[in-house]
mmCIF file of C-alpha atoms in Angstrom:
data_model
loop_
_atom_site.group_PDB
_atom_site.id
_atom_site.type_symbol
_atom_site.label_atom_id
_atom_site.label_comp_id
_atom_site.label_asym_id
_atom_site.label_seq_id
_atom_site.Cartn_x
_atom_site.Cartn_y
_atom_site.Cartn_z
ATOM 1 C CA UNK A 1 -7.366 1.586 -18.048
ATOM 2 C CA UNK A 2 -8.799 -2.149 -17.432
ATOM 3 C CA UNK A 3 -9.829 -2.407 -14.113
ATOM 4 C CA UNK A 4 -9.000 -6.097 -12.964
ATOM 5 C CA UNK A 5 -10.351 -8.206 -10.118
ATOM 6 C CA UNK A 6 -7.753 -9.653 -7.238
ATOM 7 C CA UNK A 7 -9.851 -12.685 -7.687
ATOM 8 C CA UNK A 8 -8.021 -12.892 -11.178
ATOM 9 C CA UNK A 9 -5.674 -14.805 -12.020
ATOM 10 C CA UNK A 10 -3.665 -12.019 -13.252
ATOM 11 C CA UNK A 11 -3.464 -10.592 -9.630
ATOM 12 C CA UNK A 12 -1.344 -13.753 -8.802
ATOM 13 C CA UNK A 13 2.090 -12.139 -9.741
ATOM 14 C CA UNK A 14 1.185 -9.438 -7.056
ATOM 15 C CA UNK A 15 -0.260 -10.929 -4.481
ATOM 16 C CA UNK A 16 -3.321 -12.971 -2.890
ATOM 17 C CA UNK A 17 -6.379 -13.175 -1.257
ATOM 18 C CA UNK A 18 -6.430 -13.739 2.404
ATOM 19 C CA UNK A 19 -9.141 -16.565 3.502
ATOM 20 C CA UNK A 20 -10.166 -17.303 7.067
ATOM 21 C CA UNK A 21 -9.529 -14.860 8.398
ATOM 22 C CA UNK A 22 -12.428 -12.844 10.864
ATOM 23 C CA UNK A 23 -12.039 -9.227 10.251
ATOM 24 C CA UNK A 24 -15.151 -8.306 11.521
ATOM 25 C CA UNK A 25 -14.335 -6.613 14.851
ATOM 26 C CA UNK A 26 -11.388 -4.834 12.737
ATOM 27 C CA UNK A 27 -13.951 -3.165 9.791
ATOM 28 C CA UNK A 28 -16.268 -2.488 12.859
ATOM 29 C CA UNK A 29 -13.779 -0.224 14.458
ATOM 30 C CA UNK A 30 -12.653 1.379 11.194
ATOM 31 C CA UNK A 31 -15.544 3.172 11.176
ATOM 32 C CA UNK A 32 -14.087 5.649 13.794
ATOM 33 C CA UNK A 33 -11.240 6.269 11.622
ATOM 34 C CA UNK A 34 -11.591 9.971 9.874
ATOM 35 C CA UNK A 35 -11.769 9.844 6.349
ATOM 36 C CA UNK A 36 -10.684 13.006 4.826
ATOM 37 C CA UNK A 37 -12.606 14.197 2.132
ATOM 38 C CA UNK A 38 -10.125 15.248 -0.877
ATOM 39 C CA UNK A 39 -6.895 14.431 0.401
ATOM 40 C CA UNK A 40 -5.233 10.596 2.059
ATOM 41 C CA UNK A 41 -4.352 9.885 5.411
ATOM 42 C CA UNK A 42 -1.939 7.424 6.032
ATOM 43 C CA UNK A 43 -1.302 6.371 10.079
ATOM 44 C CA UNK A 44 1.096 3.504 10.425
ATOM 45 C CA UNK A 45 0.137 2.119 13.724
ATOM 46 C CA UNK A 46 -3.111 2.207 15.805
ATOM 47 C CA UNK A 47 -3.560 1.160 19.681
ATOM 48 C CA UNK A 48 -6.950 0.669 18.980
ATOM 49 C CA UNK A 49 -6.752 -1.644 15.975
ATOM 50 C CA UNK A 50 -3.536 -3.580 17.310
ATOM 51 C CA UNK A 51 -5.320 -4.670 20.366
ATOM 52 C CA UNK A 52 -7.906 -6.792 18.657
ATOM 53 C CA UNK A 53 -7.720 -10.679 18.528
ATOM 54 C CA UNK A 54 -7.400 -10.929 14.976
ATOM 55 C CA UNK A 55 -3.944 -8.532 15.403
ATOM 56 C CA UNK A 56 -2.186 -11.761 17.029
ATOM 57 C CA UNK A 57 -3.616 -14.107 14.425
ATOM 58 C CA UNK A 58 -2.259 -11.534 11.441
ATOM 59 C CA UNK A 59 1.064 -11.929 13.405
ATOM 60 C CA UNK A 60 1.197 -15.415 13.883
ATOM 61 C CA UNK A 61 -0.289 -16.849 10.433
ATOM 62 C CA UNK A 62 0.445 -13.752 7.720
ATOM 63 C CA UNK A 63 4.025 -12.884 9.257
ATOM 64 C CA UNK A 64 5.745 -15.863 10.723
ATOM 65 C CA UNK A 65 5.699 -14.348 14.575
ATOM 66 C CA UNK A 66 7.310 -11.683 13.489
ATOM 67 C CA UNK A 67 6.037 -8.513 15.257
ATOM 68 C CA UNK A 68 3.493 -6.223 13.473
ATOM 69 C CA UNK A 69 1.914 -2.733 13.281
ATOM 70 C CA UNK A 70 -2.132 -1.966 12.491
ATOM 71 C CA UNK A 71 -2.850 0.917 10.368
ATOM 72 C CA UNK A 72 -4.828 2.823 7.788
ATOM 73 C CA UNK A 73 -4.510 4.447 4.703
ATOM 74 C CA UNK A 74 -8.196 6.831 4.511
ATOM 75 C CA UNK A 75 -9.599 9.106 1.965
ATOM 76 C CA UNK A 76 -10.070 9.982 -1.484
ATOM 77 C CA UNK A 77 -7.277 10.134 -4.137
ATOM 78 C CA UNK A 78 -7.341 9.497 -8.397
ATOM 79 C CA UNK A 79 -3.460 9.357 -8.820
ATOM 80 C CA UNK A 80 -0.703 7.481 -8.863
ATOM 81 C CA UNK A 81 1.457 9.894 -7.641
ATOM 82 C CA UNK A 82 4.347 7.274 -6.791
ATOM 83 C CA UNK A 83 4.981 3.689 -6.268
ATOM 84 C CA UNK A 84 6.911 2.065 -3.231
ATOM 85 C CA UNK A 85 7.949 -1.274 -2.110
ATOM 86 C CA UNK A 86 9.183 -3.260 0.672
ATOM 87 C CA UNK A 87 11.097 -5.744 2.026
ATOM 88 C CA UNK A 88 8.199 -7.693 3.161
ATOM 89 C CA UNK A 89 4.507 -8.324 2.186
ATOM 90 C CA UNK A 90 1.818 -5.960 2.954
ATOM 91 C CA UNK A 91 -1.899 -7.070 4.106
ATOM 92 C CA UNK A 92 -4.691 -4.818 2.999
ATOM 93 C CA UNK A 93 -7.869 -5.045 4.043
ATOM 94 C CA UNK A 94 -10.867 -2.812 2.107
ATOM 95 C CA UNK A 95 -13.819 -1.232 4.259
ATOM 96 C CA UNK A 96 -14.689 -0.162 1.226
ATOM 97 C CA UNK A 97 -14.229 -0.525 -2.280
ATOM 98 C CA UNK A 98 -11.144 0.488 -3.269
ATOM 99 C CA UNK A 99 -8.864 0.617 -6.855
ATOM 100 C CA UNK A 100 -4.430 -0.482 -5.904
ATOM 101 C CA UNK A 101 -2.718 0.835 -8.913
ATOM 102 C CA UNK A 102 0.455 -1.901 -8.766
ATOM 103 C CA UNK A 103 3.157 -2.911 -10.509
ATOM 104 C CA UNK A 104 6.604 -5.457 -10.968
ATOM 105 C CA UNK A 105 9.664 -4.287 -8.858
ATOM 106 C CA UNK A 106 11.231 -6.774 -11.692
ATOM 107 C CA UNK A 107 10.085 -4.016 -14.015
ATOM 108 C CA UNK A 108 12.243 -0.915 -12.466
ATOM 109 C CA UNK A 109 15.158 -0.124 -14.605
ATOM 110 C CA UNK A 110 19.096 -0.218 -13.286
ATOM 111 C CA UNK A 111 18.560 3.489 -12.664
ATOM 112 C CA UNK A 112 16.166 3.031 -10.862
ATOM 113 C CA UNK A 113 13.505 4.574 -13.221
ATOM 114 C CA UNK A 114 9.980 2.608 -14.023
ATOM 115 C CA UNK A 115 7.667 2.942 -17.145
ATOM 116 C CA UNK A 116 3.590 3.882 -15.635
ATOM 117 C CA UNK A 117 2.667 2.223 -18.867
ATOM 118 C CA UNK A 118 3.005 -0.728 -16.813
ATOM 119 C CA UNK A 119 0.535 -0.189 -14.126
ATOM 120 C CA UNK A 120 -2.274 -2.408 -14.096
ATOM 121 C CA UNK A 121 -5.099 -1.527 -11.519
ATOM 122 C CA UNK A 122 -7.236 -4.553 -9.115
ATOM 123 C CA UNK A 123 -10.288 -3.836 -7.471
ATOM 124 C CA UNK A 124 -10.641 -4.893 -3.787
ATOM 125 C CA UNK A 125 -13.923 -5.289 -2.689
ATOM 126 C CA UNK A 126 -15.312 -3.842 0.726
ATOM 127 C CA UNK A 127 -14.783 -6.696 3.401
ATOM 128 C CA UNK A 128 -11.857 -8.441 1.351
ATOM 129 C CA UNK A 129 -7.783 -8.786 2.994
ATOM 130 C CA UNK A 130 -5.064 -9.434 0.052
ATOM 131 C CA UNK A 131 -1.261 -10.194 0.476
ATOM 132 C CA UNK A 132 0.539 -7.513 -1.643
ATOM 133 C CA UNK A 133 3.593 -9.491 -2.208
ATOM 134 C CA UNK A 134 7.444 -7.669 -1.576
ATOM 135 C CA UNK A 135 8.111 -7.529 -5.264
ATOM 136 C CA UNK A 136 4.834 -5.239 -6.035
ATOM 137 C CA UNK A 137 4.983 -1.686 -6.447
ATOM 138 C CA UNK A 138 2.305 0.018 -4.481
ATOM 139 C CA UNK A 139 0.961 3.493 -2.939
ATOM 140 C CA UNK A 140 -2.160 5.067 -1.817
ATOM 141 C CA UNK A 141 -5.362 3.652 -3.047
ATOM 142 C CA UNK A 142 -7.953 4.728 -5.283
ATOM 143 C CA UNK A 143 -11.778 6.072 -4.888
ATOM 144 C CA UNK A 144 -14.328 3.979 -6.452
ATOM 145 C CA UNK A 145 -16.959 6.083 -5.257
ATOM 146 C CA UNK A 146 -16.334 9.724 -4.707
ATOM 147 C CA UNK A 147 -18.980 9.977 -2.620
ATOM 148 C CA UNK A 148 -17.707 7.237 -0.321
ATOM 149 C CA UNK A 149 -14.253 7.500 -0.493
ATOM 150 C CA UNK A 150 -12.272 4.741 0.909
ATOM 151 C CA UNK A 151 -10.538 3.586 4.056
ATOM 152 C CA UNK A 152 -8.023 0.331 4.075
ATOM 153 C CA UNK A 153 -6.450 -1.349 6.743
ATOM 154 C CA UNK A 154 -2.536 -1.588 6.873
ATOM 155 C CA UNK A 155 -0.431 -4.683 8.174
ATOM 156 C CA UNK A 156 2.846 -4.847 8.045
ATOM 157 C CA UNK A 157 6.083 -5.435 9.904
ATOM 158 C CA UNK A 158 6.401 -3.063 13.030
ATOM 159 C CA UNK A 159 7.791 0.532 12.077
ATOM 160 C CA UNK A 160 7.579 0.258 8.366
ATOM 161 C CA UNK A 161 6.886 3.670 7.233
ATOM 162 C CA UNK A 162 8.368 5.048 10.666
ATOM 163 C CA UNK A 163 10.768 7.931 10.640
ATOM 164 C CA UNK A 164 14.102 7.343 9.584
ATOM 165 C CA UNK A 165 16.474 7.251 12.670
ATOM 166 C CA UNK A 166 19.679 6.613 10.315
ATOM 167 C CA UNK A 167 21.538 8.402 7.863
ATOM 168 C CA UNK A 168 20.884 7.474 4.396
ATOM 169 C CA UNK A 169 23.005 6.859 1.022
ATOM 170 C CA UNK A 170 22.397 9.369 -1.728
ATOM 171 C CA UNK A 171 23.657 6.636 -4.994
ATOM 172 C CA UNK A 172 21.935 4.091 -6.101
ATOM 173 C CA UNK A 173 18.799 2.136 -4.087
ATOM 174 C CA UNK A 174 19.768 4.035 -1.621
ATOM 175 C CA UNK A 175 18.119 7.202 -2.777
ATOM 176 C CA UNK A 176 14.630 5.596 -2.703
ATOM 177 C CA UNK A 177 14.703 5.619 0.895
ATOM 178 C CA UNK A 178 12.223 7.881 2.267
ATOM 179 C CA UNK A 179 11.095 5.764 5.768
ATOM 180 C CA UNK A 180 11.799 2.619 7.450
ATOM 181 C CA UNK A 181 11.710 -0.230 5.340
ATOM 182 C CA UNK A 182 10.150 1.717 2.175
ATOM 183 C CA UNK A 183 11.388 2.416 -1.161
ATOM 184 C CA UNK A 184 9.563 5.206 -3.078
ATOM 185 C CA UNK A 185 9.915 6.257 -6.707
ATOM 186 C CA UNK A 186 7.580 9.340 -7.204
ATOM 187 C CA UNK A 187 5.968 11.138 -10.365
ATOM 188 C CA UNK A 188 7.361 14.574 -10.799
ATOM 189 C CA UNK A 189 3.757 15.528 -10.996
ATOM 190 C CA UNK A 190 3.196 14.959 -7.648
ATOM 191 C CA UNK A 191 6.089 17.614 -6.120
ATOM 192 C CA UNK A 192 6.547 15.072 -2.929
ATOM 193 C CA UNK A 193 9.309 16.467 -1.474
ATOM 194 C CA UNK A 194 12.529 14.876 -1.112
ATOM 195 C CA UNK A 195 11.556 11.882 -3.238
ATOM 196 C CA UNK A 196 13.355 10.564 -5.957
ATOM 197 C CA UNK A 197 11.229 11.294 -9.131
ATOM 198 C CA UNK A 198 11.910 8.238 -11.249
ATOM 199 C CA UNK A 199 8.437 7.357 -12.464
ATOM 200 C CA UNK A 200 8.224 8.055 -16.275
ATOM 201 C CA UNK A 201 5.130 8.785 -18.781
ATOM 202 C CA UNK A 202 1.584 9.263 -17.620
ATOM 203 C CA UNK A 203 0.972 9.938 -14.123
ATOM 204 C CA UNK A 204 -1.746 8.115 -14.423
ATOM 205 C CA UNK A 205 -5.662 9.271 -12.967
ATOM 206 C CA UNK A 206 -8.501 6.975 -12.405
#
């Protein structure tokens, strides 16, 4: 598979990069975050992370006032595994290198079903923030370096990814509900339990 730059043009149907932003106090204290070393961690809101200037300026410029949570997603992973969406854009920012595996929401069939043949995978370098955009399928990074392994910072509206609290449909959309505002369609592969596994072919490995 091509790797691609988010500096591409190509990465312009998914998303952008973030400029002026200074995420330096926010990689600083990333470095306390534990980075497993052959599985992914994924905490959806951090005290620690949310109390740093730069957490009112994400607010204010990247979501419209609109409250936020500080996270990470940490560790070391090859697969695609699944691919989930939102109602809202995400912010990632890289500590390290690390590979997204994306792809169109546009592209998910009425059944809800979506071809991994479509997949295309962006590198984000180490020290880089990107908009994913609403419309782009998404999940856990990729390891560039297995050595290394990676650790990203998570922005997005507060309790995304939260437990749901509400009863949900089990027809259409509704069955890719698997947390507060997120969507998942998983690989069969990857035996996630509960999750609706609509991703056909190649579950694809970096």
């Amino acid at each position: 598979m091509q790797i691609q730059k988010v500096t591409d043009a190509s990465f312009r149907a998914y998303g952008k990069v973030l400029e002026g932003y200074d995420f330096s106090r926010l990689l600083k204290e990333m470095e306390h975050t534990p980075l497993p070393a052959d599985d992914v961690i994924y905490v959806p809101s951090v005290e620690e992370l949310e109390a740093l200037p730069v957490a009112e300026e994400l607010k204010n410029r990247a979501f419209g006032g609109l409250p936020i949570e500080i996270g990470y997603c940490n560790g070391n992973n090859k697969k695609l595994n699944a691919l989930e969406y939102h109602r809202s854009s995400e912010i990632n920012v890289a500590v390290s290198d690390a590979i997204l595996l994306i792809g169109k929401q546009q592209d998910v069939e009425p059944d809800h079903t979506y071809d991994t043949s479509k997949v295309e995978a962006f590198l984000v370098p180490a020290g880089t923030a990107i908009e994913v955009y609403a419309t782009t399928l998404h999940y856990a990074p990729c390891t560039v370096d297995d050595n290394e392994g990676f650790r990203v910072v998570v922005v997005l509206p507060k309790d995304t990814n939260t437990e749901l609290t509400f009863p949900v449909g089990k027809e259409g959309e509704d069955r890719l509900i698997t947390a507060k505002n997120k969507w998942l369609i998983a690989h069969e592969d990857a035996k996630i339990e509960g999750a609706f596994n609509g991703l056909k072919g190649e579950n694809i490995t970096l």
